């Protein structure tokens, strides 16, 4: 996400690197490129201009005796201002009602129905809530079917009434049904259109008045750039919604919507969609997003995702095996399964400081571990437990059985050996040193 913007901002800020001090001339030159980068990312011209003016004012007002180099100082100012522009702090979803009612709004094709499922899954697994999904799109039968499929996938009940063409009545009946089954959050999926029209606005306004939701969220496709911001404004004028959800941030997005939507509608971005899986939903943290846009990675989010998948009991078993030098390929395989659950591989690698630039233009398949799994599954249980037994004839058999080459098998053995050494280092006093290294990378 934001590959092009990150690259252009990096080039723009590079202008100041090597300069002994900040001057009006080199700041003007840098900010001209920063403004151009923002406009190319489809950020509104007025916002881009105000942003660069604020950065200039802060940069010129800095004490020249600062310990930071001009390039570093400018990156810090740009990062702080980007964070402010995108909302400053992360904002929680309001779940105070009994049940809490969440109304989803947005255009057709924005990913509203899918995200309703992702939000239900998030609230069920991360907030220990019992959600109910309500299908209020009476114009598109496929939308009702889609919501039922999503509900089944995540184990959440879906309320619908196919014989009823009144979305207001369905929404009210859905809230009543939630009370009877003990659901404490109701997520109402509404109809969208290809463009903003009066009928749609009247309809969603009537649903809003009838159910008085605690939270009204506007779902927008981030790939539509400035159009997304204009649509958000139109919906906000009618609904006065509480927050924005940006979907498809894993695509080739220019980033303009993420950067300027808060400034235009003065409503926070609360969640982002980062992939197709039901788990591909993140709380929006403006400061972490600013870090990623500026190529600084996002170690905090990476650690949080790892902790979510962390199995303490399994970790204790692996620790004992490492201590006894019995860490095998079955353990390696279980570690891979945990990594896969963390999300899209390119997105995960982009969270490592400095990796964004290295990944530019690379297509990292989500099945990146497929061939590793095939090789391990071609080993006998004894070979998986005792990798030292893998002689050349065994390697030939494993390569043939997995459809890979002997070089692939040797490479995996080398990776396995390196991982085992690293884990031993973590078991000793190396863990602290490793954390320090990670912090110094930021």
Tab-separated table of N, CA and C in Angstrom, residues 45-194:
chain	number	residue	atom	x	y	z
A	45	UNK	N	-5.930	19.372	-3.630
A	45	UNK	CA	-4.903	20.415	-3.796
A	45	UNK	C	-4.833	21.343	-2.579
A	46	UNK	N	-6.002	21.766	-2.078
A	46	UNK	CA	-6.054	22.688	-0.944
A	46	UNK	C	-5.398	22.056	0.294
A	47	UNK	N	-5.681	20.759	0.520
A	47	UNK	CA	-5.115	20.052	1.680
A	47	UNK	C	-3.603	19.912	1.530
A	48	UNK	N	-3.159	19.556	0.308
A	48	UNK	CA	-1.721	19.389	0.047
A	48	UNK	C	-0.981	20.708	0.284
A	49	UNK	N	-1.589	21.822	-0.147
A	49	UNK	CA	-0.969	23.147	0.001
A	49	UNK	C	-0.891	23.537	1.479
A	50	UNK	N	-2.011	23.343	2.194
A	50	UNK	CA	-2.042	23.674	3.639
A	50	UNK	C	-1.018	22.823	4.403
A	51	UNK	N	-0.922	21.542	4.016
A	51	UNK	CA	0.004	20.615	4.663
A	51	UNK	C	1.445	21.105	4.508
A	52	UNK	N	1.851	21.411	3.280
A	52	UNK	CA	3.236	21.830	3.047
A	52	UNK	C	3.532	23.194	3.681
A	53	UNK	N	2.521	24.064	3.736
A	53	UNK	CA	2.710	25.364	4.405
A	53	UNK	C	2.976	25.174	5.896
A	54	UNK	N	2.217	24.252	6.518
A	54	UNK	CA	2.400	23.966	7.953
A	54	UNK	C	3.788	23.381	8.211
A	55	UNK	N	4.197	22.428	7.341
A	55	UNK	CA	5.514	21.795	7.489
A	55	UNK	C	6.609	22.847	7.353
A	56	UNK	N	6.468	23.748	6.383
A	56	UNK	CA	7.473	24.805	6.153
A	56	UNK	C	7.596	25.697	7.393
A	57	UNK	N	6.441	26.100	7.900
A	57	UNK	CA	6.401	26.965	9.087
A	57	UNK	C	7.131	26.306	10.273
A	58	UNK	N	6.865	25.003	10.473
A	58	UNK	CA	7.488	24.290	11.597
A	58	UNK	C	8.977	24.071	11.361
A	59	UNK	N	9.342	23.773	10.105
A	59	UNK	CA	10.757	23.516	9.786
A	59	UNK	C	11.584	24.788	9.962
A	60	UNK	N	11.062	25.924	9.496
A	60	UNK	CA	11.808	27.189	9.586
A	60	UNK	C	11.866	27.698	11.031
A	61	UNK	N	10.918	27.226	11.851
A	61	UNK	CA	10.898	27.683	13.241
A	61	UNK	C	11.745	26.819	14.161
A	62	UNK	N	12.382	25.769	13.597
A	62	UNK	CA	13.173	24.863	14.424
A	62	UNK	C	14.515	25.476	14.807
A	63	UNK	N	14.944	25.117	16.009
A	63	UNK	CA	16.246	25.573	16.495
A	63	UNK	C	17.354	24.884	15.688
A	64	UNK	N	18.236	25.662	15.068
A	64	UNK	CA	19.295	25.087	14.225
A	64	UNK	C	20.310	24.274	15.040
A	65	UNK	N	20.270	24.380	16.363
A	65	UNK	CA	21.218	23.633	17.202
A	65	UNK	C	20.721	22.215	17.515
A	66	UNK	N	19.594	21.829	16.886
A	66	UNK	CA	19.034	20.493	17.133
A	66	UNK	C	20.041	19.386	16.792
A	67	UNK	N	19.934	18.262	17.514
A	67	UNK	CA	20.835	17.122	17.269
A	67	UNK	C	20.547	16.424	15.947
A	68	UNK	N	19.330	16.597	15.442
A	68	UNK	CA	18.952	15.914	14.207
A	68	UNK	C	19.527	16.613	12.981
A	69	UNK	N	19.874	15.821	11.966
A	69	UNK	CA	20.294	16.373	10.676
A	69	UNK	C	19.057	16.956	9.988
A	70	UNK	N	19.237	17.920	9.044
A	70	UNK	CA	18.079	18.526	8.373
A	70	UNK	C	17.138	17.489	7.749
A	71	UNK	N	17.704	16.478	7.091
A	71	UNK	CA	16.874	15.443	6.465
A	71	UNK	C	16.033	14.709	7.490
A	72	UNK	N	16.652	14.332	8.625
A	72	UNK	CA	15.944	13.612	9.695
A	72	UNK	C	14.867	14.495	10.322
A	73	UNK	N	15.227	15.754	10.506
A	73	UNK	CA	14.295	16.707	11.117
A	73	UNK	C	13.056	16.871	10.241
A	74	UNK	N	13.272	16.998	8.921
A	74	UNK	CA	12.148	17.169	8.003
A	74	UNK	C	11.266	15.916	7.983
A	75	UNK	N	11.881	14.733	8.017
A	75	UNK	CA	11.103	13.487	8.058
A	75	UNK	C	10.230	13.463	9.314
A	76	UNK	N	10.806	13.886	10.454
A	76	UNK	CA	10.052	13.900	11.712
A	76	UNK	C	8.859	14.868	11.623
A	77	UNK	N	9.100	16.060	11.072
A	77	UNK	CA	8.017	17.055	10.959
A	77	UNK	C	6.920	16.539	10.025
A	78	UNK	N	7.330	15.980	8.868
A	78	UNK	CA	6.361	15.458	7.897
A	78	UNK	C	5.562	14.310	8.526
A	79	UNK	N	6.263	13.448	9.276
A	79	UNK	CA	5.589	12.310	9.928
A	79	UNK	C	4.545	12.807	10.948
A	80	UNK	N	4.932	13.778	11.773
A	80	UNK	CA	4.011	14.328	12.785
A	80	UNK	C	2.794	14.974	12.133
A	81	UNK	N	3.037	15.721	11.035
A	81	UNK	CA	1.929	16.414	10.365
A	81	UNK	C	1.012	15.442	9.622
A	82	UNK	N	1.604	14.390	9.043
A	82	UNK	CA	0.782	13.353	8.391
A	82	UNK	C	-0.115	12.682	9.424
A	83	UNK	N	0.455	12.405	10.599
A	83	UNK	CA	-0.309	11.772	11.694
A	83	UNK	C	-1.480	12.659	12.089
A	84	UNK	N	-1.222	13.955	12.251
A	84	UNK	CA	-2.277	14.920	12.621
A	84	UNK	C	-3.346	14.977	11.532
A	85	UNK	N	-2.897	15.039	10.272
A	85	UNK	CA	-3.817	15.146	9.131
A	85	UNK	C	-4.745	13.934	9.061
A	86	UNK	N	-4.225	12.753	9.411
A	86	UNK	CA	-5.037	11.526	9.333
A	86	UNK	C	-5.841	11.270	10.609
A	87	UNK	N	-5.757	12.182	11.583
A	87	UNK	CA	-6.624	12.064	12.763
A	87	UNK	C	-5.938	12.048	14.104
A	88	UNK	N	-4.612	11.923	14.125
A	88	UNK	CA	-3.893	11.965	15.411
A	88	UNK	C	-3.903	10.646	16.144
A	89	UNK	N	-4.994	10.372	16.864
A	89	UNK	CA	-5.084	9.130	17.657
A	89	UNK	C	-6.109	8.180	17.058
A	90	UNK	N	-5.936	6.891	17.333
A	90	UNK	CA	-6.915	5.890	16.894
A	90	UNK	C	-8.208	6.088	17.676
A	91	UNK	N	-9.346	5.880	17.010
A	91	UNK	CA	-10.642	6.064	17.675
A	91	UNK	C	-11.389	4.743	17.764
A	92	UNK	N	-11.893	4.446	18.948
A	92	UNK	CA	-12.606	3.192	19.191
A	92	UNK	C	-14.023	3.253	18.614
A	93	UNK	N	-14.567	2.080	18.330
A	93	UNK	CA	-15.966	1.982	17.904
A	93	UNK	C	-16.842	2.038	19.169
A	94	UNK	N	-18.000	2.711	19.078
A	94	UNK	CA	-18.893	2.877	20.232
A	94	UNK	C	-19.771	1.621	20.380
A	95	UNK	N	-19.587	0.900	21.470
A	95	UNK	CA	-20.373	-0.323	21.700
A	95	UNK	C	-21.150	-0.229	23.014
A	96	UNK	N	-21.695	0.969	23.279
A	96	UNK	CA	-22.340	1.199	24.581
A	96	UNK	C	-23.801	0.746	24.649
A	97	UNK	N	-24.458	0.540	23.511
A	97	UNK	CA	-25.886	0.200	23.532
A	97	UNK	C	-26.166	-1.209	24.014
A	98	UNK	N	-27.454	-1.513	24.181
A	98	UNK	CA	-27.847	-2.850	24.619
A	98	UNK	C	-29.076	-3.311	23.807
A	99	UNK	N	-28.922	-3.864	22.619
A	99	UNK	CA	-27.639	-4.130	21.956
A	99	UNK	C	-27.065	-2.856	21.315
A	100	UNK	N	-25.769	-2.890	20.982
A	100	UNK	CA	-25.144	-1.792	20.239
A	100	UNK	C	-25.524	-1.970	18.776
A	101	UNK	N	-25.962	-0.902	18.144
A	101	UNK	CA	-26.369	-0.990	16.734
A	101	UNK	C	-25.365	-0.241	15.870
A	102	UNK	N	-24.848	-0.948	14.863
A	102	UNK	CA	-23.870	-0.359	13.936
A	102	UNK	C	-24.494	-0.349	12.546
A	103	UNK	N	-24.638	0.838	11.972
A	103	UNK	CA	-25.230	0.985	10.639
A	103	UNK	C	-24.126	1.179	9.610
A	104	UNK	N	-24.090	0.304	8.594
A	104	UNK	CA	-23.075	0.392	7.545
A	104	UNK	C	-23.659	1.129	6.338
A	105	UNK	N	-22.913	2.107	5.834
A	105	UNK	CA	-23.377	2.858	4.659
A	105	UNK	C	-22.255	2.929	3.629
A	106	UNK	N	-22.627	3.258	2.386
A	106	UNK	CA	-21.605	3.381	1.335
A	106	UNK	C	-22.151	3.014	-0.017
A	107	UNK	N	-21.354	3.260	-1.054
A	107	UNK	CA	-21.771	2.950	-2.417
A	107	UNK	C	-21.642	1.463	-2.700
A	108	UNK	N	-22.351	1.009	-3.751
A	108	UNK	CA	-22.243	-0.372	-4.200
A	108	UNK	C	-20.816	-0.626	-4.694
A	109	UNK	N	-20.251	-1.759	-4.306
A	109	UNK	CA	-18.899	-2.083	-4.777
A	109	UNK	C	-17.791	-1.598	-3.862
A	110	UNK	N	-18.177	-0.943	-2.748
A	110	UNK	CA	-17.155	-0.412	-1.826
A	110	UNK	C	-16.638	-1.491	-0.878
A	111	UNK	N	-17.317	-2.642	-0.872
A	111	UNK	CA	-16.898	-3.727	0.023
A	111	UNK	C	-17.674	-3.735	1.330
A	112	UNK	N	-18.881	-3.136	1.284
A	112	UNK	CA	-19.691	-2.957	2.498
A	112	UNK	C	-20.130	-4.290	3.132
A	113	UNK	N	-20.662	-5.188	2.286
A	113	UNK	CA	-21.165	-6.478	2.788
A	113	UNK	C	-20.028	-7.319	3.358
A	114	UNK	N	-18.927	-7.394	2.623
A	114	UNK	CA	-17.761	-8.159	3.096
A	114	UNK	C	-17.245	-7.577	4.397
A	115	UNK	N	-17.171	-6.231	4.460
A	115	UNK	CA	-16.622	-5.622	5.672
A	115	UNK	C	-17.565	-5.774	6.866
A	116	UNK	N	-18.870	-5.856	6.609
A	116	UNK	CA	-19.825	-6.120	7.704
A	116	UNK	C	-19.455	-7.444	8.370
A	117	UNK	N	-19.101	-8.443	7.521
A	117	UNK	CA	-18.672	-9.744	8.041
A	117	UNK	C	-17.349	-9.646	8.784
A	118	UNK	N	-16.397	-8.894	8.238
A	118	UNK	CA	-15.087	-8.735	8.888
A	118	UNK	C	-15.242	-8.079	10.258
A	119	UNK	N	-16.126	-7.060	10.311
A	119	UNK	CA	-16.344	-6.357	11.580
A	119	UNK	C	-16.997	-7.289	12.604
A	120	UNK	N	-17.973	-8.092	12.140
A	120	UNK	CA	-18.626	-9.065	13.038
A	120	UNK	C	-17.592	-10.058	13.563
A	121	UNK	N	-16.720	-10.522	12.686
A	121	UNK	CA	-15.671	-11.481	13.052
A	121	UNK	C	-14.692	-10.861	14.056
A	122	UNK	N	-14.327	-9.597	13.818
A	122	UNK	CA	-13.416	-8.852	14.703
A	122	UNK	C	-14.032	-8.699	16.099
A	123	UNK	N	-15.319	-8.293	16.147
A	123	UNK	CA	-15.982	-8.067	17.437
A	123	UNK	C	-16.195	-9.384	18.192
A	124	UNK	N	-16.449	-10.437	17.444
A	124	UNK	CA	-16.652	-11.763	18.057
A	124	UNK	C	-15.346	-12.292	18.660
A	125	UNK	N	-14.259	-12.202	17.892
A	125	UNK	CA	-12.989	-12.803	18.327
A	125	UNK	C	-12.108	-11.901	19.182
A	126	UNK	N	-12.153	-10.590	18.933
A	126	UNK	CA	-11.244	-9.688	19.664
A	126	UNK	C	-11.935	-8.964	20.830
A	127	UNK	N	-13.249	-8.794	20.719
A	127	UNK	CA	-13.965	-8.048	21.768
A	127	UNK	C	-14.954	-8.945	22.513
A	128	UNK	N	-14.899	-10.261	22.228
A	128	UNK	CA	-15.788	-11.265	22.849
A	128	UNK	C	-17.266	-10.857	22.842
A	129	UNK	N	-17.713	-10.319	21.717
A	129	UNK	CA	-19.111	-9.923	21.559
A	129	UNK	C	-19.881	-11.024	20.836
A	130	UNK	N	-21.226	-10.962	20.951
A	130	UNK	CA	-22.069	-11.864	20.169
A	130	UNK	C	-22.799	-11.010	19.142
A	131	UNK	N	-22.268	-10.954	17.893
A	131	UNK	CA	-22.895	-10.083	16.898
A	131	UNK	C	-24.019	-10.767	16.113
A	132	UNK	N	-24.883	-9.938	15.546
A	132	UNK	CA	-25.914	-10.389	14.604
A	132	UNK	C	-25.794	-9.528	13.357
A	133	UNK	N	-25.771	-10.150	12.188
A	133	UNK	CA	-25.730	-9.408	10.923
A	133	UNK	C	-27.148	-9.300	10.387
A	134	UNK	N	-27.518	-8.113	9.900
A	134	UNK	CA	-28.873	-7.900	9.374
A	134	UNK	C	-28.781	-7.450	7.918
A	135	UNK	N	-29.470	-8.201	7.022
A	135	UNK	CA	-29.427	-7.915	5.578
A	135	UNK	C	-30.559	-6.983	5.185
A	136	UNK	N	-30.204	-5.715	4.899
A	136	UNK	CA	-31.232	-4.722	4.542
A	136	UNK	C	-31.145	-4.247	3.092
A	137	UNK	N	-30.385	-4.963	2.260
A	137	UNK	CA	-30.325	-4.603	0.840
A	137	UNK	C	-31.427	-5.376	0.120
A	138	UNK	N	-32.583	-4.716	-0.064
A	138	UNK	CA	-33.755	-5.397	-0.651
A	138	UNK	C	-33.735	-5.368	-2.180
A	139	UNK	N	-32.764	-4.671	-2.769
A	139	UNK	CA	-32.728	-4.529	-4.235
A	139	UNK	C	-31.834	-5.559	-4.906
A	140	UNK	N	-30.890	-6.100	-4.170
A	140	UNK	CA	-29.906	-7.010	-4.758
A	140	UNK	C	-29.948	-8.329	-3.990
A	141	UNK	N	-30.740	-9.303	-4.491
A	141	UNK	CA	-30.842	-10.593	-3.776
A	141	UNK	C	-29.477	-11.213	-3.503
A	142	UNK	N	-28.527	-10.990	-4.408
A	142	UNK	CA	-27.179	-11.551	-4.227
A	142	UNK	C	-26.514	-11.015	-2.967
A	143	UNK	N	-26.881	-9.789	-2.564
A	143	UNK	CA	-26.294	-9.185	-1.355
A	143	UNK	C	-26.746	-9.948	-0.111
A	144	UNK	N	-28.013	-10.390	-0.112
A	144	UNK	CA	-28.539	-11.167	1.029
A	144	UNK	C	-27.840	-12.525	1.078
A	145	UNK	N	-27.722	-13.159	-0.098
A	145	UNK	CA	-27.026	-14.454	-0.173
A	145	UNK	C	-25.578	-14.317	0.285
A	146	UNK	N	-24.929	-13.243	-0.186
A	146	UNK	CA	-23.513	-12.999	0.156
A	146	UNK	C	-23.339	-12.869	1.668
A	147	UNK	N	-24.264	-12.126	2.315
A	147	UNK	CA	-24.168	-11.925	3.765
A	147	UNK	C	-24.367	-13.253	4.510
A	148	UNK	N	-25.286	-14.102	4.003
A	148	UNK	CA	-25.503	-15.416	4.622
A	148	UNK	C	-24.260	-16.296	4.504
A	149	UNK	N	-23.609	-16.247	3.336
A	149	UNK	CA	-22.377	-17.027	3.120
A	149	UNK	C	-21.286	-16.561	4.084
A	150	UNK	N	-21.138	-15.222	4.196
A	150	UNK	CA	-20.142	-14.629	5.093
A	150	UNK	C	-20.431	-15.017	6.541
A	151	UNK	N	-21.707	-14.923	6.941
A	151	UNK	CA	-22.113	-15.264	8.305
A	151	UNK	C	-21.784	-16.709	8.652
A	152	UNK	N	-22.059	-17.604	7.698
A	152	UNK	CA	-21.767	-19.028	7.902
A	152	UNK	C	-20.260	-19.263	8.054
A	153	UNK	N	-19.501	-18.534	7.240
A	153	UNK	CA	-18.029	-18.657	7.245
A	153	UNK	C	-17.432	-18.304	8.607
A	154	UNK	N	-17.990	-17.264	9.256
A	154	UNK	CA	-17.421	-16.783	10.524
A	154	UNK	C	-18.203	-17.263	11.759
A	155	UNK	N	-19.295	-18.002	11.519
A	155	UNK	CA	-20.090	-18.517	12.641
A	155	UNK	C	-20.924	-17.445	13.324
A	156	UNK	N	-21.503	-16.529	12.515
A	156	UNK	CA	-22.353	-15.455	13.053
A	156	UNK	C	-23.726	-15.532	12.378
A	157	UNK	N	-24.793	-15.448	13.173
A	157	UNK	CA	-26.153	-15.527	12.618
A	157	UNK	C	-26.463	-14.309	11.751
A	158	UNK	N	-27.237	-14.559	10.669
A	158	UNK	CA	-27.664	-13.480	9.763
A	158	UNK	C	-29.186	-13.420	9.791
A	159	UNK	N	-29.733	-12.216	10.013
A	159	UNK	CA	-31.189	-12.021	9.993
A	159	UNK	C	-31.567	-11.407	8.648
A	160	UNK	N	-32.531	-12.039	7.949
A	160	UNK	CA	-33.030	-11.459	6.691
A	160	UNK	C	-34.513	-11.782	6.557
A	161	UNK	N	-35.194	-11.046	5.686
A	161	UNK	CA	-36.619	-11.269	5.438
A	161	UNK	C	-36.853	-11.052	3.945
A	162	UNK	N	-36.670	-12.148	3.182
A	162	UNK	CA	-36.697	-12.036	1.718
A	162	UNK	C	-38.043	-11.575	1.163
A	163	UNK	N	-39.119	-11.815	1.866
A	163	UNK	CA	-40.436	-11.414	1.358
A	163	UNK	C	-40.766	-9.957	1.642
A	164	UNK	N	-39.914	-9.274	2.379
A	164	UNK	CA	-40.183	-7.895	2.799
A	164	UNK	C	-39.342	-6.918	1.987
A	165	UNK	N	-39.965	-5.897	1.399
A	165	UNK	CA	-39.229	-4.906	0.605
A	165	UNK	C	-39.017	-3.589	1.346
A	166	UNK	N	-39.294	-3.599	2.646
A	166	UNK	CA	-39.137	-2.373	3.442
A	166	UNK	C	-37.887	-2.485	4.334
A	167	UNK	N	-36.764	-1.859	3.933
A	167	UNK	CA	-35.530	-1.977	4.715
A	167	UNK	C	-35.636	-1.434	6.137
A	168	UNK	N	-36.505	-0.429	6.339
A	168	UNK	CA	-36.679	0.141	7.682
A	168	UNK	C	-37.293	-0.916	8.610
A	169	UNK	N	-38.333	-1.599	8.103
A	169	UNK	CA	-39.003	-2.640	8.896
A	169	UNK	C	-38.036	-3.797	9.186
A	170	UNK	N	-37.230	-4.170	8.190
A	170	UNK	CA	-36.268	-5.273	8.378
A	170	UNK	C	-35.235	-4.899	9.455
A	171	UNK	N	-34.747	-3.648	9.388
A	171	UNK	CA	-33.749	-3.180	10.363
A	171	UNK	C	-34.319	-3.239	11.782
A	172	UNK	N	-35.564	-2.766	11.948
A	172	UNK	CA	-36.196	-2.767	13.271
A	172	UNK	C	-36.428	-4.196	13.765
A	173	UNK	N	-36.866	-5.067	12.831
A	173	UNK	CA	-37.095	-6.470	13.196
A	173	UNK	C	-35.767	-7.147	13.560
A	174	UNK	N	-34.697	-6.748	12.875
A	174	UNK	CA	-33.364	-7.298	13.159
A	174	UNK	C	-32.896	-6.952	14.562
A	175	UNK	N	-33.123	-5.715	14.965
A	175	UNK	CA	-32.733	-5.270	16.319
A	175	UNK	C	-33.564	-6.025	17.368
A	176	UNK	N	-34.864	-6.211	17.084
A	176	UNK	CA	-35.750	-6.944	18.012
A	176	UNK	C	-35.289	-8.404	18.120
A	177	UNK	N	-34.905	-8.991	16.985
A	177	UNK	CA	-34.443	-10.390	16.967
A	177	UNK	C	-33.152	-10.550	17.786
A	178	UNK	N	-32.290	-9.537	17.695
A	178	UNK	CA	-31.021	-9.571	18.443
A	178	UNK	C	-31.296	-9.696	19.945
A	179	UNK	N	-32.311	-8.989	20.411
A	179	UNK	CA	-32.649	-9.030	21.843
A	179	UNK	C	-33.135	-10.425	22.239
A	180	UNK	N	-33.885	-11.084	21.344
A	180	UNK	CA	-34.422	-12.401	21.690
A	180	UNK	C	-33.334	-13.484	21.707
A	181	UNK	N	-32.285	-13.321	20.897
A	181	UNK	CA	-31.226	-14.355	20.870
A	181	UNK	C	-30.023	-13.978	21.749
A	182	UNK	N	-30.094	-12.800	22.388
A	182	UNK	CA	-29.012	-12.384	23.288
A	182	UNK	C	-27.784	-11.831	22.572
A	183	UNK	N	-27.981	-11.370	21.316
A	183	UNK	CA	-26.853	-10.749	20.595
A	183	UNK	C	-26.643	-9.348	21.162
A	184	UNK	N	-25.384	-8.949	21.399
A	184	UNK	CA	-25.158	-7.622	21.992
A	184	UNK	C	-24.623	-6.582	21.002
A	185	UNK	N	-24.418	-7.006	19.737
A	185	UNK	CA	-24.068	-6.044	18.679
A	185	UNK	C	-24.856	-6.406	17.425
A	186	UNK	N	-25.501	-5.402	16.819
A	186	UNK	CA	-26.244	-5.607	15.569
A	186	UNK	C	-25.554	-4.803	14.469
A	187	UNK	N	-25.146	-5.506	13.408
A	187	UNK	CA	-24.493	-4.825	12.275
A	187	UNK	C	-25.452	-4.853	11.091
A	188	UNK	N	-25.885	-3.668	10.665
A	188	UNK	CA	-26.895	-3.577	9.613
A	188	UNK	C	-26.255	-3.206	8.286
A	189	UNK	N	-26.342	-4.150	7.332
A	189	UNK	CA	-25.803	-3.948	5.985
A	189	UNK	C	-26.901	-3.336	5.113
A	190	UNK	N	-26.655	-2.170	4.554
A	190	UNK	CA	-27.683	-1.470	3.762
A	190	UNK	C	-27.360	-1.510	2.265
A	191	UNK	N	-28.337	-1.075	1.462
A	191	UNK	CA	-28.170	-1.066	-0.003
A	191	UNK	C	-27.249	0.065	-0.436
A	192	UNK	N	-26.524	-0.177	-1.516
A	192	UNK	CA	-25.681	0.875	-2.102
A	192	UNK	C	-26.108	1.112	-3.536
A	193	UNK	N	-25.645	2.172	-4.127
A	193	UNK	CA	-25.886	2.434	-5.554
A	193	UNK	C	-24.544	2.684	-6.211
A	194	UNK	N	-24.551	2.795	-7.526
A	194	UNK	CA	-23.300	3.065	-8.243
A	194	UNK	C	-22.870	4.516	-8.071
